[in-house]
CSV table of C-alpha atoms in Angstrom, one decimal:
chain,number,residue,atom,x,y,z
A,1,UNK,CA,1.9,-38.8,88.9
A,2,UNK,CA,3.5,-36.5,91.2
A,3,UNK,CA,6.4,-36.5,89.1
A,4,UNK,CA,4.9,-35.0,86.3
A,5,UNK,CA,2.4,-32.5,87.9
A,6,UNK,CA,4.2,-29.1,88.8
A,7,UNK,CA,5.2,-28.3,92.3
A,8,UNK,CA,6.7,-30.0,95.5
A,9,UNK,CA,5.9,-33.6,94.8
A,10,UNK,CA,5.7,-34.5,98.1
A,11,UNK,CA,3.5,-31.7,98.7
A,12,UNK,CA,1.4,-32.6,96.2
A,13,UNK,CA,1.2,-36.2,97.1
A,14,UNK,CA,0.0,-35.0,100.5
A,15,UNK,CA,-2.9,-33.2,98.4
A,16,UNK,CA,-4.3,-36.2,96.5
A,17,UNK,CA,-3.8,-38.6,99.2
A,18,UNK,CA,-5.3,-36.4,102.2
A,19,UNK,CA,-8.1,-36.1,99.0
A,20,UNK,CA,-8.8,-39.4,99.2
A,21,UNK,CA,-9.3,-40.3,102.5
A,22,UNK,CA,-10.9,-37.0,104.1
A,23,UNK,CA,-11.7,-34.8,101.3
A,24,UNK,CA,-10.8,-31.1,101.0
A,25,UNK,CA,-10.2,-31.2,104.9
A,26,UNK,CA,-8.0,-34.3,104.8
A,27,UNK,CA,-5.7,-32.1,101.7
A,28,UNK,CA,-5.6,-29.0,104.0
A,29,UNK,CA,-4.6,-31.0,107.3
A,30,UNK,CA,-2.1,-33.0,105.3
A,31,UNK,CA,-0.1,-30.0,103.6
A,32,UNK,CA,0.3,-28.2,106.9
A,33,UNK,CA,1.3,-31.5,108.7
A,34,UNK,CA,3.9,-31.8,106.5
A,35,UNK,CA,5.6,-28.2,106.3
A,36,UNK,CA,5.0,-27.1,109.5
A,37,UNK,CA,7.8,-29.2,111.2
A,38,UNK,CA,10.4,-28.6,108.3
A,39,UNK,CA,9.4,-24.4,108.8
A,40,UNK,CA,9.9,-24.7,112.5
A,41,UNK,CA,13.4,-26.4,111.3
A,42,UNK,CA,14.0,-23.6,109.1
A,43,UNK,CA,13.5,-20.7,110.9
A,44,UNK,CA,15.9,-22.0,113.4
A,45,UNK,CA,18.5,-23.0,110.6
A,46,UNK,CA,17.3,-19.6,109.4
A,47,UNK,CA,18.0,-17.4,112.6
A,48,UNK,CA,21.4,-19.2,113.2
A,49,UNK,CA,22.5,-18.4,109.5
A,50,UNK,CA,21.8,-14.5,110.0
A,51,UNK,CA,23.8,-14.7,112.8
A,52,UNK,CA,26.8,-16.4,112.0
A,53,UNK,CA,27.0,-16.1,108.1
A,54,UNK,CA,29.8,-13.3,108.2
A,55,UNK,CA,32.6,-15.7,109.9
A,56,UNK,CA,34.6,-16.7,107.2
A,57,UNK,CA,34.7,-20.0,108.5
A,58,UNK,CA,31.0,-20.9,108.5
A,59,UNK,CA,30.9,-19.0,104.7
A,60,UNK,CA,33.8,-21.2,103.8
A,61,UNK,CA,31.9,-24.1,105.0
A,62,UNK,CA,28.5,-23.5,103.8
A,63,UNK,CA,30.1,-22.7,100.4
A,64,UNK,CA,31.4,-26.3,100.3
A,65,UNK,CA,27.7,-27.6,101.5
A,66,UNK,CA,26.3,-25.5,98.4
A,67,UNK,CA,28.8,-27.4,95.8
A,68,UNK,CA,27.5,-30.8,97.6
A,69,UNK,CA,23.7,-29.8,97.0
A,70,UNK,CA,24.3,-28.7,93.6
A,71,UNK,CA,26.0,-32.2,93.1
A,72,UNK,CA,23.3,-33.8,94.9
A,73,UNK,CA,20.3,-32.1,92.6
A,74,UNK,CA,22.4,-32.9,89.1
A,75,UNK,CA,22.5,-37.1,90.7
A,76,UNK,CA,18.9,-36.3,91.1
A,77,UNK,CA,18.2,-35.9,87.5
A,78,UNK,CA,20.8,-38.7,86.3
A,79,UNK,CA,18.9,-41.0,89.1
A,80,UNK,CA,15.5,-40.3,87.5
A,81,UNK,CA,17.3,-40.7,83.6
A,82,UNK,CA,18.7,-44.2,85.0
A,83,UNK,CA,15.4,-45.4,86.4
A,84,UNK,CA,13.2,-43.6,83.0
A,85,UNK,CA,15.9,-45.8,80.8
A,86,UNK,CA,14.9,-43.1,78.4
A,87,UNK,CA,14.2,-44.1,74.3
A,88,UNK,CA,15.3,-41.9,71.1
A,89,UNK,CA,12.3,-39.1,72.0
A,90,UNK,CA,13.1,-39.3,76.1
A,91,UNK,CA,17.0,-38.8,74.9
A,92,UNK,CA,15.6,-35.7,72.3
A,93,UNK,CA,13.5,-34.2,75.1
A,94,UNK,CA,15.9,-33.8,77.9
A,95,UNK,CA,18.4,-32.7,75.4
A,96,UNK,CA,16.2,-30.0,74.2
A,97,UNK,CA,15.4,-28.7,77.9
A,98,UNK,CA,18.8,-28.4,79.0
A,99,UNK,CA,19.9,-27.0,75.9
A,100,UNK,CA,17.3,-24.3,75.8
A,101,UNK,CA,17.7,-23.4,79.6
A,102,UNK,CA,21.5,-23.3,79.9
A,103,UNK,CA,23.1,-22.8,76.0
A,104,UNK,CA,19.8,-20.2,74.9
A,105,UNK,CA,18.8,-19.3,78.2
A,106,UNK,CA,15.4,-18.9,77.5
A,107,UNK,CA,13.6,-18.1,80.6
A,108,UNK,CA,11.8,-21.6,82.5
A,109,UNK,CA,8.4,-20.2,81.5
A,110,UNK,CA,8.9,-20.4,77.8
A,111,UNK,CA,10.9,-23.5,77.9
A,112,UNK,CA,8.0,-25.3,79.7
A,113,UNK,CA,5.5,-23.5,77.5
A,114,UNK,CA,7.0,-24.7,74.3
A,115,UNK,CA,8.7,-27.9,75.5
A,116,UNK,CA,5.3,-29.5,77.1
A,117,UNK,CA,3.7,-29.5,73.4
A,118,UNK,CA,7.0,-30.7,71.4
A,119,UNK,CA,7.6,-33.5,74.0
A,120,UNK,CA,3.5,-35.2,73.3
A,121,UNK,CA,4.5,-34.8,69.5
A,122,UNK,CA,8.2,-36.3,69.7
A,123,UNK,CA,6.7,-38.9,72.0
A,124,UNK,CA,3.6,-39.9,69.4
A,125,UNK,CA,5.5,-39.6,66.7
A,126,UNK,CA,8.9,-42.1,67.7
A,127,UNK,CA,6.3,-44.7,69.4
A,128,UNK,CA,7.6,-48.2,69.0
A,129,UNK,CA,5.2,-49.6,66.8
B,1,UNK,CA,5.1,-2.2,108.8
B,2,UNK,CA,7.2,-4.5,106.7
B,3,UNK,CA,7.2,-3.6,103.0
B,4,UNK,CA,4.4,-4.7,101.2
B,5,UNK,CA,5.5,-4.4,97.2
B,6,UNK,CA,8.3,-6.8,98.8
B,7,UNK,CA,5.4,-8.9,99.8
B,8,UNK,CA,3.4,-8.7,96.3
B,9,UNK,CA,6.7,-9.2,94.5
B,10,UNK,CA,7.4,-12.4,96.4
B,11,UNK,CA,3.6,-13.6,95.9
B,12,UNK,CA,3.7,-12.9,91.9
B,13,UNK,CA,7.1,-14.7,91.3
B,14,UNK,CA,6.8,-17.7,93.4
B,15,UNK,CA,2.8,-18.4,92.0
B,16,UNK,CA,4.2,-18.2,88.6
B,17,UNK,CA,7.3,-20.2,89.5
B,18,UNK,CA,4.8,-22.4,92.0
B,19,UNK,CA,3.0,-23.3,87.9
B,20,UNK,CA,5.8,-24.2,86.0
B,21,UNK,CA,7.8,-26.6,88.4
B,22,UNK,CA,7.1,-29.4,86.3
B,23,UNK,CA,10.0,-32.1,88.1
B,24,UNK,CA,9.4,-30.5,91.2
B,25,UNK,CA,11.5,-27.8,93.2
B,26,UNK,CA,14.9,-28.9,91.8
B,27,UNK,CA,12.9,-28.0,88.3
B,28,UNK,CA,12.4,-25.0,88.6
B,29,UNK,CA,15.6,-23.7,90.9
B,30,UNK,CA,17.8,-21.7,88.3
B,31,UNK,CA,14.5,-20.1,87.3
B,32,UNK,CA,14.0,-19.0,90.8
B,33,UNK,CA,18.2,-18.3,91.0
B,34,UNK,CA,17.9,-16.3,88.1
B,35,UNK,CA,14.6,-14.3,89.9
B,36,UNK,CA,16.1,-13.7,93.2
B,37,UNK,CA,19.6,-12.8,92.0
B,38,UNK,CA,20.0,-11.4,88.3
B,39,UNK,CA,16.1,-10.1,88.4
B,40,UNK,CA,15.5,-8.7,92.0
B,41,UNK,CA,19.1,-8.6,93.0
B,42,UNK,CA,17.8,-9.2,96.2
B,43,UNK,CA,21.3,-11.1,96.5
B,44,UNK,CA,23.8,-12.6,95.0
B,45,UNK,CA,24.9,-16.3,94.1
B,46,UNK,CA,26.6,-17.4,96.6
B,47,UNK,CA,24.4,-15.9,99.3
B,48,UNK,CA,21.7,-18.1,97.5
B,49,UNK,CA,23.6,-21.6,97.5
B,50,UNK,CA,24.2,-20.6,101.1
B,51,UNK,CA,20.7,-20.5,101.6
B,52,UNK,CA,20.5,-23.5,99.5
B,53,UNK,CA,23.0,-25.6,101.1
B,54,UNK,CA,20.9,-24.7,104.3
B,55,UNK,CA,17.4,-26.0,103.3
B,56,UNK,CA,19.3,-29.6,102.1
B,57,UNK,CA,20.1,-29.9,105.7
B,58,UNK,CA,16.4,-28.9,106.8
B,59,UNK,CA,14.5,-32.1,107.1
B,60,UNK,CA,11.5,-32.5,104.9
B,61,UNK,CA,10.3,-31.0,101.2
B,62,UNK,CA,12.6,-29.5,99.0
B,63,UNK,CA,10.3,-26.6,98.4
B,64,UNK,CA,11.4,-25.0,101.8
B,65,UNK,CA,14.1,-23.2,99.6
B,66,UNK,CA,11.5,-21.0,98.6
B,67,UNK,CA,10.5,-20.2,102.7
B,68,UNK,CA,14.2,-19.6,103.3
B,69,UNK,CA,14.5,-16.9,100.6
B,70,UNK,CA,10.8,-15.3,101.3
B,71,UNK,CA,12.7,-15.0,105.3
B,72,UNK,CA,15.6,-13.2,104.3
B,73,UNK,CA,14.1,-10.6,102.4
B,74,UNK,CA,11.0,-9.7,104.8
B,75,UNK,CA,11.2,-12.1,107.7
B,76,UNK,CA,7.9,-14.3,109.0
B,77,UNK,CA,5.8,-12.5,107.1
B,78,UNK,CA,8.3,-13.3,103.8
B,79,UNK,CA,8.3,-16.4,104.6
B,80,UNK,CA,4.4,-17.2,104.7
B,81,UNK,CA,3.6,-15.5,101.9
B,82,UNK,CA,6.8,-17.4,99.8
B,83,UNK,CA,5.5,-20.3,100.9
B,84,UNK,CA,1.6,-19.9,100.1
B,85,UNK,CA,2.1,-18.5,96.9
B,86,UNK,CA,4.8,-21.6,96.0
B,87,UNK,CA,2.2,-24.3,97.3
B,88,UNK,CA,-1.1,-23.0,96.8
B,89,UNK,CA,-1.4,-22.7,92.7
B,90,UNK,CA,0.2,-26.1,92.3
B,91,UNK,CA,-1.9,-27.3,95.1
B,92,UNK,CA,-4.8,-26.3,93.3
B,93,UNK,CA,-3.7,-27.7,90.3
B,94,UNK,CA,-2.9,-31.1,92.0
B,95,UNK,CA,-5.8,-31.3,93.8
B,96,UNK,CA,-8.0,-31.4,91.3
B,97,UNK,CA,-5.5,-33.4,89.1
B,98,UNK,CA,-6.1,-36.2,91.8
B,99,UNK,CA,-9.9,-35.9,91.6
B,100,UNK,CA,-9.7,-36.6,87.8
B,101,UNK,CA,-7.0,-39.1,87.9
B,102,UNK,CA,-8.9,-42.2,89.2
B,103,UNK,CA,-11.5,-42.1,85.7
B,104,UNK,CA,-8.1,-41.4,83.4
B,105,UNK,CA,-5.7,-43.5,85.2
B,106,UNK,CA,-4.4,-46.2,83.1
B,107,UNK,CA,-5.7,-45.2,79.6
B,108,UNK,CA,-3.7,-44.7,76.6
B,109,UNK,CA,-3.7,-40.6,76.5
B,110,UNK,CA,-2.7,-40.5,80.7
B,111,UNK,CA,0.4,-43.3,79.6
B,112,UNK,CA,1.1,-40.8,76.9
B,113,UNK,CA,1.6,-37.7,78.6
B,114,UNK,CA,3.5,-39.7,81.3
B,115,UNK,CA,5.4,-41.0,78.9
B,116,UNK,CA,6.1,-37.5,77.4
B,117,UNK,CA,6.5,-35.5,80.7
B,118,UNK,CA,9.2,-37.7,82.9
B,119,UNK,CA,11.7,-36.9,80.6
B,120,UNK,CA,10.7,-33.2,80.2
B,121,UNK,CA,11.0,-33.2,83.8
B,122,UNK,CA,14.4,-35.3,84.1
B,123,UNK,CA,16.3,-32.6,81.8
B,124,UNK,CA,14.6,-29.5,83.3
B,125,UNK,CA,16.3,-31.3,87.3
B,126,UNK,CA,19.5,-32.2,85.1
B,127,UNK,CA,20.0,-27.9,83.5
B,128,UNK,CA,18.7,-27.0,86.9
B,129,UNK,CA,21.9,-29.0,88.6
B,130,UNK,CA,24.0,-27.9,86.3
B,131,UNK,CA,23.0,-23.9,86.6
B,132,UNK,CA,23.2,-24.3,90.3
B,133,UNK,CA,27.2,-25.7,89.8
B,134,UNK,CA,27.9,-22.7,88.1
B,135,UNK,CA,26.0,-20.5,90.4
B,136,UNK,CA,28.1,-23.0,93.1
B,137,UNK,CA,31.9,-21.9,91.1
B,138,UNK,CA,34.4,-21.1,94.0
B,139,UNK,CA,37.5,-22.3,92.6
B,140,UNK,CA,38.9,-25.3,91.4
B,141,UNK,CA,37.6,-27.2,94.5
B,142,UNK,CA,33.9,-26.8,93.5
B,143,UNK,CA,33.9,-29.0,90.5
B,144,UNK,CA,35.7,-31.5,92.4
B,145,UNK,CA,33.6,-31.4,95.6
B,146,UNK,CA,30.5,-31.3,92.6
B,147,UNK,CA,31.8,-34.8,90.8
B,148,UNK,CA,32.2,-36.7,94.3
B,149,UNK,CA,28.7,-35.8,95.8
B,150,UNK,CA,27.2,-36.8,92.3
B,151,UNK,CA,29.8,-39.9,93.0
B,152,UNK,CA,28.2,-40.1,96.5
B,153,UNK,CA,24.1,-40.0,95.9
B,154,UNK,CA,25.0,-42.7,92.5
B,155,UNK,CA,26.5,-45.0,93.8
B,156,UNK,CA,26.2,-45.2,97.8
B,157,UNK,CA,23.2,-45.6,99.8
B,158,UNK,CA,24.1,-43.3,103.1
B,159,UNK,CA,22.2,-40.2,104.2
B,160,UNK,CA,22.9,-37.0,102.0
B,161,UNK,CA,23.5,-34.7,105.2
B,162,UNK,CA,26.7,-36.9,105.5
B,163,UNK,CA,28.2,-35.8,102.3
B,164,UNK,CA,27.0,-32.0,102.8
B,165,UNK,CA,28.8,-32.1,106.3
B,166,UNK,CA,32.0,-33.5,104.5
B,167,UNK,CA,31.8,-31.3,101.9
B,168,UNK,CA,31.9,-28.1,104.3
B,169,UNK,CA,34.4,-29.8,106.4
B,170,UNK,CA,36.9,-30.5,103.0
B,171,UNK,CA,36.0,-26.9,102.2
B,172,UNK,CA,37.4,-25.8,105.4
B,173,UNK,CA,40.3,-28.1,105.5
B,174,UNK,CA,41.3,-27.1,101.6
B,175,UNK,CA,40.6,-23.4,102.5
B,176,UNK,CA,42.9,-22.8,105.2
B,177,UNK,CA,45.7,-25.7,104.3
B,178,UNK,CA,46.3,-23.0,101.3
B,179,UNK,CA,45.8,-26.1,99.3
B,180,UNK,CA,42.1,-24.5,97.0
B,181,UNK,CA,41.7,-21.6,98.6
B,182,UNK,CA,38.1,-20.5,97.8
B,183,UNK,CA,37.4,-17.1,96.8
């Protein structure tokens, strides 16, 4: 479910499952236990980047980091299609999202507006009987 | 007094963003490329897979990318109101998703719209990779460096921070051996 739902997954995860166990209070206590510690991180990563950022060096080196977390986000998605082992309409569907985002460049909202609708029809209508 | 249309700017693009991440942060990341840089020009690719390449090393959710950027134009109070306005909607939304999900769990229309919504999801991550390699584009090395961490995640089971510290330390090496210089 939290794969499908929009937003952090994890985050969301935390939501439902805090949900069940302590109602509203256990949702609100579980978000915040899990950012806080990754902001506290952050700001720090944050605070060092500011000052450093115009070495060339660090650039350099954070512009090789930024290939490897592109890389890592694209084995992300081809992880995910592995695991989905995807029929003729999962094949259509992902085709049609990464076509409409990166060869149309229609803006995300759109593309999730129209894609949402099309994907429950191509999915009803190639069904394995 | 730090700037508040910063602020309100911030709030309206990451709630709307915050809506639409259906796949998650990596979703929904050259919509919010395309906000902070060709929208806002609040600044420019490579600054943002900086920033990026930063919050992959920052333990924890994904969705800190959104805290990074709400810093860096407007400091703490950036970075709060980045962060509420990415979490809170879909929050919301999941929240009471959750409540409903035990009485739909299991029946034919909740398989459905599973069955319809992992692979919107898959190819919204996949374009979102691929916009954020061409956001990424420093010269020949990027593509390679690109392949091998794909290479890396597929097909080895060691920490990602491993392959982002080799990646910056090839990038230095390649830079100043003349070999790909990156510009």
């Amino acid at each position: 479910m939290g794969q499908v739902l929009p937003g952090a997954n994890v985050v969301n995860a935390s939501v439902v499952i805090g949900d069940r166990f302590q109602g509203i209070r256990g949702s609100l206590v579980s978000v915040f236990a899990i950012m806080i510690l990754p902001i506290l991180v952050l700001i720090v990563l944050a605070s060092l980047y500011s000052r450093f950022y115009e070495i060339p060096a660090v650039s350099i080196a954070l512009n090789g980091a930024g290939a490897a977390a592109a890389g890592m986000v694209i084995a992300t998605g081809l992880k995910m299609a592995l695991k989905l082992k995807p029929g003729l309409a999962g094949w259509l569907i992902i085709g049609i999202a990464i076509g409409a985002i990166l060869i149309l460049r229609w803006p995300l909202v759109y593309v999730v507006l129209a894609l949402v609708p099309t994907a429950l029809v191509l999915t009803v209508m190639l069904r394995k009987k | 007094m730090m700037d508040t249309s910063i602020l309100s700017q911030l709030a309206r693009t990451f709630s709307m963003i915050s809506l639409i991440a259906i796949g998650g942060m990596n979703a929904v990341l050259p919509a919010l490329r395309h906000e902070v840089v060709d929208v806002l020009h609040w600044m420019d690719n490579e600054k943002f897979m900086q920033l990026f390449a930063v919050t992959q090393i920052t333990p924890g959710p994904n969705v800190v990318i959104v805290s990074l950027v709400g810093w860096e134009v407007a400091g703490l109070s950036g970075l709060l109101v980045a962060t509420f306005s990415m979490l809170l909607p879909a929050c919301l939304l999941a929240f009471m998703v959750g409540r409903i999900a035990s009485l739909v769990a299991g029946t034919s229309g909740f398989r459905l719209a599973q069955n319809a919504l992992v692979p919107v999801a898959v190819g919204l991550i996949l374009a979102g990779g691929l916009d954020l390699a061409h956001a990424a584009y420093r010269g020949w090395l990027t593509p390679i460096l690109i392949a091998a961490n794909v290479a890396f995640i597929l097909f080895t089971k060691y920490n990602p921070v491993w392959a982002l510290m080799a990646s910056a330390l090839i990038a230095l090496g390649a830079h100043y051996s003349g070999v790909f210089p990156l510009i």
